[in-house]
PDB file of N, CA and C in Angstrom:
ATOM      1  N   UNK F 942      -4.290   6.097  12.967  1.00 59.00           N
ATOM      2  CA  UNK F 942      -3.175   5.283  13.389  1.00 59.00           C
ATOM      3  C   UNK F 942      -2.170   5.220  12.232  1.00 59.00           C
ATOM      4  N   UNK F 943      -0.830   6.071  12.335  1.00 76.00           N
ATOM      5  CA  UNK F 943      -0.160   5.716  11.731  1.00 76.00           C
ATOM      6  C   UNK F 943       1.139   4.862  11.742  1.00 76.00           C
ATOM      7  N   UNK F 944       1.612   4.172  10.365  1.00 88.00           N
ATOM      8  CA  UNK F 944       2.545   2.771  10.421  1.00 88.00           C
ATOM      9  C   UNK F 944       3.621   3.168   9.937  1.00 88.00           C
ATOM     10  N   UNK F 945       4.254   2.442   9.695  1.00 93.00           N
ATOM     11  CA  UNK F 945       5.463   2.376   8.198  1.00 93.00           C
ATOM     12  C   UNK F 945       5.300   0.987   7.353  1.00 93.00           C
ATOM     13  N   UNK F 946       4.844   0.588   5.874  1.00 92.00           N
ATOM     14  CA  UNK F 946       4.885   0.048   4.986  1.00 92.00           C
ATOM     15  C   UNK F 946       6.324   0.138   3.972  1.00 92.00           C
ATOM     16  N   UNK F 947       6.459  -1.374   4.478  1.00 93.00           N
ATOM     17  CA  UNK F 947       8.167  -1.335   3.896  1.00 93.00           C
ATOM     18  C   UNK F 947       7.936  -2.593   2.500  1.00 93.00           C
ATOM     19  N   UNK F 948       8.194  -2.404   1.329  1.00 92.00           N
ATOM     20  CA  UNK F 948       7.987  -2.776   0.297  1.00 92.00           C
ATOM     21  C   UNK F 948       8.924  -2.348  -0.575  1.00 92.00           C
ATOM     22  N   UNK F 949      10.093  -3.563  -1.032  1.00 88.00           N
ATOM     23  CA  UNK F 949      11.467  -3.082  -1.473  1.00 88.00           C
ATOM     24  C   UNK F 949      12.391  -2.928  -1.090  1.00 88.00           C
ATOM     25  N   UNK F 950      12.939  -1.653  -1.235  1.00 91.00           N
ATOM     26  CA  UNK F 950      13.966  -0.855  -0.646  1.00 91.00           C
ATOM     27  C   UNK F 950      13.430   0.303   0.287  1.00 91.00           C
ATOM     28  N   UNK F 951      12.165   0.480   0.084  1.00 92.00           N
ATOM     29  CA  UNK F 951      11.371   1.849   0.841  1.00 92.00           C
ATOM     30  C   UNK F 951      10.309   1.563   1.670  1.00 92.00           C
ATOM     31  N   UNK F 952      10.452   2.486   2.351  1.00 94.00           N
ATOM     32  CA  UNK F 952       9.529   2.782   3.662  1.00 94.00           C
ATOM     33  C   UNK F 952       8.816   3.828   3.147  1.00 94.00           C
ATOM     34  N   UNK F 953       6.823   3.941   3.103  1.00 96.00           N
ATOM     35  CA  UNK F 953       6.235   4.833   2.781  1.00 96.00           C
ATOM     36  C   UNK F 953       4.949   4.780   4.414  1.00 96.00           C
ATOM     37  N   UNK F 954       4.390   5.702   4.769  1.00 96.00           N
ATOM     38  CA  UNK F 954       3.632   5.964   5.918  1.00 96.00           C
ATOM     39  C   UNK F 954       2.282   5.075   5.407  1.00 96.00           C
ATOM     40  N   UNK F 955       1.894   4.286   6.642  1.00 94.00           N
ATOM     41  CA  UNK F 955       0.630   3.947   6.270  1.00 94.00           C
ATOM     42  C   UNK F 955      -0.537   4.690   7.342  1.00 94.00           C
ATOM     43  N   UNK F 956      -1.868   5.182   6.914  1.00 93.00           N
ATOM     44  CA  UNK F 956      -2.622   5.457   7.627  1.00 93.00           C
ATOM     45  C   UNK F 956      -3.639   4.066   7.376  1.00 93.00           C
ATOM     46  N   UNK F 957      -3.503   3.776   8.461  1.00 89.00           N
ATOM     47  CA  UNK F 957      -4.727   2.520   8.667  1.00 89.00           C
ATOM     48  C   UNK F 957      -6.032   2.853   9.447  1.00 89.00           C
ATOM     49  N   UNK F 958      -6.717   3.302   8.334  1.00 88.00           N
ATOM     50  CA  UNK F 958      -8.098   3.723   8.805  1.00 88.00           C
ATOM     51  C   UNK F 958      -9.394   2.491   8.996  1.00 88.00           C
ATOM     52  N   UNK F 959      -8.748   1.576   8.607  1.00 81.00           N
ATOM     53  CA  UNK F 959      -9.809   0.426   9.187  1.00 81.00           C
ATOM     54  C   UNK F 959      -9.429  -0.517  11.284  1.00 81.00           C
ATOM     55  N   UNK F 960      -8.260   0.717  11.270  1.00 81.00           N
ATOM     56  CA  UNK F 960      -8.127   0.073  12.287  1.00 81.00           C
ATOM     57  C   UNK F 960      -8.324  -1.759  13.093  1.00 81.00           C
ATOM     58  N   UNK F 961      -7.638  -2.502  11.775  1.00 82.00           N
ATOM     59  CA  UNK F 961      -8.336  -3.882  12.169  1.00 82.00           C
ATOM     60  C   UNK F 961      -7.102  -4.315  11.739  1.00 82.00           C
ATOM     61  N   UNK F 962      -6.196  -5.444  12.744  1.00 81.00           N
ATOM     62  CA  UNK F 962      -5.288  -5.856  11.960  1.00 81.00           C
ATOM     63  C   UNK F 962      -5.534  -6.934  10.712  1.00 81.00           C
ATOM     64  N   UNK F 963      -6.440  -7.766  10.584  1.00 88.00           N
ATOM     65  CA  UNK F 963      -6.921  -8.694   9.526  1.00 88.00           C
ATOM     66  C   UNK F 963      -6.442  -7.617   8.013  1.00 88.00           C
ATOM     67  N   UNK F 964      -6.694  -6.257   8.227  1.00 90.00           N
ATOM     68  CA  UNK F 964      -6.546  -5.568   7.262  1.00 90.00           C
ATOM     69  C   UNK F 964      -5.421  -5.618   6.501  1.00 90.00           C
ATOM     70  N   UNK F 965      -4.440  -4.887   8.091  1.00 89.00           N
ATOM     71  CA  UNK F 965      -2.871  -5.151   7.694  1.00 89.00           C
ATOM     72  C   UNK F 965      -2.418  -6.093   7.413  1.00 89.00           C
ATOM     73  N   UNK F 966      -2.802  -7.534   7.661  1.00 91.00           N
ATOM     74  CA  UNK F 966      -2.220  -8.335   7.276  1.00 91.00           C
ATOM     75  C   UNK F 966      -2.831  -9.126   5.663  1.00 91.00           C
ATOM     76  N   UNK F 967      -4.090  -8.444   5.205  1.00 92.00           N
ATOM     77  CA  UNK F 967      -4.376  -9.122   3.703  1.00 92.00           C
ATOM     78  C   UNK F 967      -3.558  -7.994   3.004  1.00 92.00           C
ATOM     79  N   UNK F 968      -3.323  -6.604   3.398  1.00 93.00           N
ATOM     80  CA  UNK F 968      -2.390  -5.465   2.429  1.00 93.00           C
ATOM     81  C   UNK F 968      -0.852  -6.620   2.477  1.00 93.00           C
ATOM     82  N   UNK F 969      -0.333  -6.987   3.392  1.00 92.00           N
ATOM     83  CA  UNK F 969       0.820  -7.680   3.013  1.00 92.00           C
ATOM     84  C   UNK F 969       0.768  -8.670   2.551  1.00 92.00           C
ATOM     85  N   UNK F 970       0.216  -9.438   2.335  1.00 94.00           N
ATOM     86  CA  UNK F 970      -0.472 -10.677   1.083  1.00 94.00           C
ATOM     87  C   UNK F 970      -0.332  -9.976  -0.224  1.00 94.00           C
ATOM     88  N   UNK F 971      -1.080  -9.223   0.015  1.00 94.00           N
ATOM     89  CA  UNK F 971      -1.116  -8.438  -1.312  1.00 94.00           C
ATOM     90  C   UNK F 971      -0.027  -8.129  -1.800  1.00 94.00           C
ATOM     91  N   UNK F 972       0.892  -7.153  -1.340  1.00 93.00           N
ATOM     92  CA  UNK F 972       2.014  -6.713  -1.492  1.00 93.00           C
ATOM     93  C   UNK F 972       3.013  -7.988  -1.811  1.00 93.00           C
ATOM     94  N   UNK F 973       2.739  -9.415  -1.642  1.00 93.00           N
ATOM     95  CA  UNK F 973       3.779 -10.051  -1.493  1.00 93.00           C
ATOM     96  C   UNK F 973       3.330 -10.443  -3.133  1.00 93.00           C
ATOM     97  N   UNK F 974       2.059 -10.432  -3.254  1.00 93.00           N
ATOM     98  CA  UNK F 974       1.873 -10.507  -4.925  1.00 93.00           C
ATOM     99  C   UNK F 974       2.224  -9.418  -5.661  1.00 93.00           C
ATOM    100  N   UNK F 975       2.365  -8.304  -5.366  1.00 92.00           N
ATOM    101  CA  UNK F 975       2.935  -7.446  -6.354  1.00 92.00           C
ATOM    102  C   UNK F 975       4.372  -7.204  -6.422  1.00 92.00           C
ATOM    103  N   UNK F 976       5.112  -8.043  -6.066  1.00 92.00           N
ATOM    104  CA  UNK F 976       6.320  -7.836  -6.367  1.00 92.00           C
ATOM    105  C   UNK F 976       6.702  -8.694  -7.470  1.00 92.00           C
ATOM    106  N   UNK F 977       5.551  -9.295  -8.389  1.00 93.00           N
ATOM    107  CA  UNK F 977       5.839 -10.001  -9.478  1.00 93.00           C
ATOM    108  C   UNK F 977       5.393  -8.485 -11.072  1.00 93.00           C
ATOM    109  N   UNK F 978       4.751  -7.424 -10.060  1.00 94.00           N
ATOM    110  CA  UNK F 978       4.425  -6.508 -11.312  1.00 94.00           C
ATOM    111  C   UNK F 978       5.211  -5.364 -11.435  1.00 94.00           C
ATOM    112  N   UNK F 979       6.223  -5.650 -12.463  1.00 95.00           N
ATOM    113  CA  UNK F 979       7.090  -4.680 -12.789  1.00 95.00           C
ATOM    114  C   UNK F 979       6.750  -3.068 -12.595  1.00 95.00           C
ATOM    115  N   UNK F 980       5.377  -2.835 -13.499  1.00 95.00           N
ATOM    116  CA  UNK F 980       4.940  -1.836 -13.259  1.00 95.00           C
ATOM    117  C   UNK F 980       4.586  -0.625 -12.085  1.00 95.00           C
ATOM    118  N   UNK F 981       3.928  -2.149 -11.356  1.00 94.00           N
ATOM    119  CA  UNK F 981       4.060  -1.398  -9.862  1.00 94.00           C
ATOM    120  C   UNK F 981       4.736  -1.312  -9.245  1.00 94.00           C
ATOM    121  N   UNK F 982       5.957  -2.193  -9.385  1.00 94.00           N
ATOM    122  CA  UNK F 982       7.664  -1.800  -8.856  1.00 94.00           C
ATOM    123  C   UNK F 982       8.160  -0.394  -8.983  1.00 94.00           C
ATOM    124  N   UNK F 983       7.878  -0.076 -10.607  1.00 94.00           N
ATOM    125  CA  UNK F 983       8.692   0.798 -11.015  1.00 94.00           C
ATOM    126  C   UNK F 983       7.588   2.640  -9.885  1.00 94.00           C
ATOM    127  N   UNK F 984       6.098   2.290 -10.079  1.00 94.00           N
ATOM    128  CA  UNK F 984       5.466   3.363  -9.293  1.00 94.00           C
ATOM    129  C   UNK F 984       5.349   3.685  -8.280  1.00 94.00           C
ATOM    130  N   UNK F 985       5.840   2.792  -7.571  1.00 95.00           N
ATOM    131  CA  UNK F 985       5.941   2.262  -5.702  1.00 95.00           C
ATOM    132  C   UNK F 985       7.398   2.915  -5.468  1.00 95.00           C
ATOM    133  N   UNK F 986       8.592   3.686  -6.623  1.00 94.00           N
ATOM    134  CA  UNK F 986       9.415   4.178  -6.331  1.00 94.00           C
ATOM    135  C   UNK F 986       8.783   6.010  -6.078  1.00 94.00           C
ATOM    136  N   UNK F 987       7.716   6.273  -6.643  1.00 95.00           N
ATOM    137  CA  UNK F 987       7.045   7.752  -6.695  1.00 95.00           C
ATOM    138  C   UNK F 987       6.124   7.535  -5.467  1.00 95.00           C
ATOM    139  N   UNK F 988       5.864   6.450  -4.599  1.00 96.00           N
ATOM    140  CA  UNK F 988       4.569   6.629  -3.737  1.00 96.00           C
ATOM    141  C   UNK F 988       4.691   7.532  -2.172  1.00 96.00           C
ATOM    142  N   UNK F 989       4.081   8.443  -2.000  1.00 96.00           N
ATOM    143  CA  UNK F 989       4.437   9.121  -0.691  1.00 96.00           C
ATOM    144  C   UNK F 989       3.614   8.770   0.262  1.00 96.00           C
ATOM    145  N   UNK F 990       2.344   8.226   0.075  1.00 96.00           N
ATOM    146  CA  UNK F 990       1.486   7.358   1.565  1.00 96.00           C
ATOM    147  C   UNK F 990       0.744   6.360   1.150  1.00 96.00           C
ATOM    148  N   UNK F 991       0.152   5.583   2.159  1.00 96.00           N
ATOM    149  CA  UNK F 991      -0.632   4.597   1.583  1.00 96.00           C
ATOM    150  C   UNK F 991      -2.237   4.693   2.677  1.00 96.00           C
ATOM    151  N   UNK F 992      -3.190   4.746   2.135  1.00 95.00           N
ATOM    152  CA  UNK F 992      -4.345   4.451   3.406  1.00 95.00           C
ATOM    153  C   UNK F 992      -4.846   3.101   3.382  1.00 95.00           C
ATOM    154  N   UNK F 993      -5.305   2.713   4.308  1.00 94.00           N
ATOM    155  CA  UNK F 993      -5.692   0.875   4.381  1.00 94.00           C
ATOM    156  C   UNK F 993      -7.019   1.418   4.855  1.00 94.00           C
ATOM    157  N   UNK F 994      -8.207   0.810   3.856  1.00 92.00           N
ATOM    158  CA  UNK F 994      -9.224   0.464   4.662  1.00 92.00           C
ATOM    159  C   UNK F 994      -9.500  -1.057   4.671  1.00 92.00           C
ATOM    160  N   UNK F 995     -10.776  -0.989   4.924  1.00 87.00           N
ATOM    161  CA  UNK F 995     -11.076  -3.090   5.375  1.00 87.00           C
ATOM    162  C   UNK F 995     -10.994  -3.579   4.091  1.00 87.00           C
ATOM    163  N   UNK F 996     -11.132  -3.362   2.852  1.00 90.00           N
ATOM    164  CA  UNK F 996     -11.238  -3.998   2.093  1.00 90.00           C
ATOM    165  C   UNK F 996     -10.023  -3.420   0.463  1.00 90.00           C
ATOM    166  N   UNK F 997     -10.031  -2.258   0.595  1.00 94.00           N
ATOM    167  CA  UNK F 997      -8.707  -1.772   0.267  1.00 94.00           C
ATOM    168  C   UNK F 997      -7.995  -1.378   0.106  1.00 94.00           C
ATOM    169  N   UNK F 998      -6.534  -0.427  -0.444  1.00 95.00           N
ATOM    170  CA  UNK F 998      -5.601   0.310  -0.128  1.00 95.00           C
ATOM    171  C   UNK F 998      -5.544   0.815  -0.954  1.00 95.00           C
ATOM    172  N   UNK F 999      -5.332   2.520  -0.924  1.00 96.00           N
ATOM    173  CA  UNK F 999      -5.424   3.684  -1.785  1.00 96.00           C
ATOM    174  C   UNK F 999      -3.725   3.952  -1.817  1.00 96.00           C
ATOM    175  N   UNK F1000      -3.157   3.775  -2.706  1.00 96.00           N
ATOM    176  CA  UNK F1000      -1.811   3.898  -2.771  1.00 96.00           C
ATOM    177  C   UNK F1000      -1.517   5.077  -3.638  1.00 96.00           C
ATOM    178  N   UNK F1001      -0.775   6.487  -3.098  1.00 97.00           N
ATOM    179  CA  UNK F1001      -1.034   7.901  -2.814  1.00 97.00           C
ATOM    180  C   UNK F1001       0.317   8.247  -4.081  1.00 97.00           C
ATOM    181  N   UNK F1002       0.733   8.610  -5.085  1.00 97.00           N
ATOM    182  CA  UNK F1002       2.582   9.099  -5.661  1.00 97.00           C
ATOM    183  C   UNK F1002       2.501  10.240  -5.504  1.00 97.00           C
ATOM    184  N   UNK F1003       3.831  10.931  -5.987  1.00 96.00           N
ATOM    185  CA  UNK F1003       3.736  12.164  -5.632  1.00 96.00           C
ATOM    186  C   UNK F1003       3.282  13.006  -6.607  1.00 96.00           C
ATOM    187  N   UNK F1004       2.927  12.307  -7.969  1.00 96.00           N
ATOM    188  CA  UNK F1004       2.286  13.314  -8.947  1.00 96.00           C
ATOM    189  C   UNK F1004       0.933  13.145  -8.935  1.00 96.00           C
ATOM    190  N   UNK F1005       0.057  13.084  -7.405  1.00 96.00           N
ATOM    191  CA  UNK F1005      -0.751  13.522  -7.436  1.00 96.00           C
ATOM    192  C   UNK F1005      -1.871  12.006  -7.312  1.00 96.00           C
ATOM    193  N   UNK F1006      -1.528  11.227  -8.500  1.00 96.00           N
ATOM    194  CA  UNK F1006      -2.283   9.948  -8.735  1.00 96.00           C
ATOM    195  C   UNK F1006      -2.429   9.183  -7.922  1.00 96.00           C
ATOM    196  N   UNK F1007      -3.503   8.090  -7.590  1.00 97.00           N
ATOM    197  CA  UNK F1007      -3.725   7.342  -6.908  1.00 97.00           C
ATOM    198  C   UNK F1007      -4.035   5.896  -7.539  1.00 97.00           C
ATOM    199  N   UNK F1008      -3.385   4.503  -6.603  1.00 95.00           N
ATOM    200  CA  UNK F1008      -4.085   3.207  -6.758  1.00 95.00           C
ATOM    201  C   UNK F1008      -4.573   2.886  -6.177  1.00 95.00           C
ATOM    202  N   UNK F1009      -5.877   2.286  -6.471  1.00 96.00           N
ATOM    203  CA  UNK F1009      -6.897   1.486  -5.815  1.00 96.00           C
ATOM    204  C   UNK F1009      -6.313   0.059  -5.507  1.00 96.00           C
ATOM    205  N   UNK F1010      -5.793  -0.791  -4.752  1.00 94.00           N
ATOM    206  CA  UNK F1010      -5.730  -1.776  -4.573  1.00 94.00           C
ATOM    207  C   UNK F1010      -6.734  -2.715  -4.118  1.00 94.00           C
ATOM    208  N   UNK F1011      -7.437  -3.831  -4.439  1.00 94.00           N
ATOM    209  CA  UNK F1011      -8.454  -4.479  -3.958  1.00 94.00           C
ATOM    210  C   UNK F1011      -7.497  -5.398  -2.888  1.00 94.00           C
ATOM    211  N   UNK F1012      -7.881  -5.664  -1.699  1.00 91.00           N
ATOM    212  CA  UNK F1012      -7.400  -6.628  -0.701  1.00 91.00           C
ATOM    213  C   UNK F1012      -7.693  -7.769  -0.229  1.00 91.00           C
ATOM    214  N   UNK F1013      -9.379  -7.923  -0.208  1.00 84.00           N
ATOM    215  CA  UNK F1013     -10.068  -8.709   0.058  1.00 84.00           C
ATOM    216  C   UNK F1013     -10.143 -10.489  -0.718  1.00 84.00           C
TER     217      UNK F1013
END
């Protein structure tokens, strides 16, 4: 199932592989806390997908790297 995850100024694809909305909605909790981390501001401008599982989100850039986000 794929989404659109809008965070910022950008829209990046979400694959939500936990298929549960409880999911989608602790990733945007989340997200509403990281807009206090500069850092991840500045890497969330390189990110090309995101996957959601139940507990947490693999956030994909384009050089390859990945974040683990915990959600739960």
């Amino acid at each position: 199932m794929t989404d659109i995850l809008h965070f910022g100024h950008r829209n990046v694809p979400l694959m939500n592989r936990a298929k549960r909305l409880d999911s989608r909605r602790l990733l945007q909790e989340r997200m509403k806390e990281m807009t206090l981390d500069l850092e991840f501001r500045r890497k969330w401008k390189k990110a090309t997908g995101v996957e959601l599982w139940s507990d947490a989100a693999i956030v994909k850039f384009s050089d390859g790297t990945k974040l683990y986000l915990n959600i739960s």
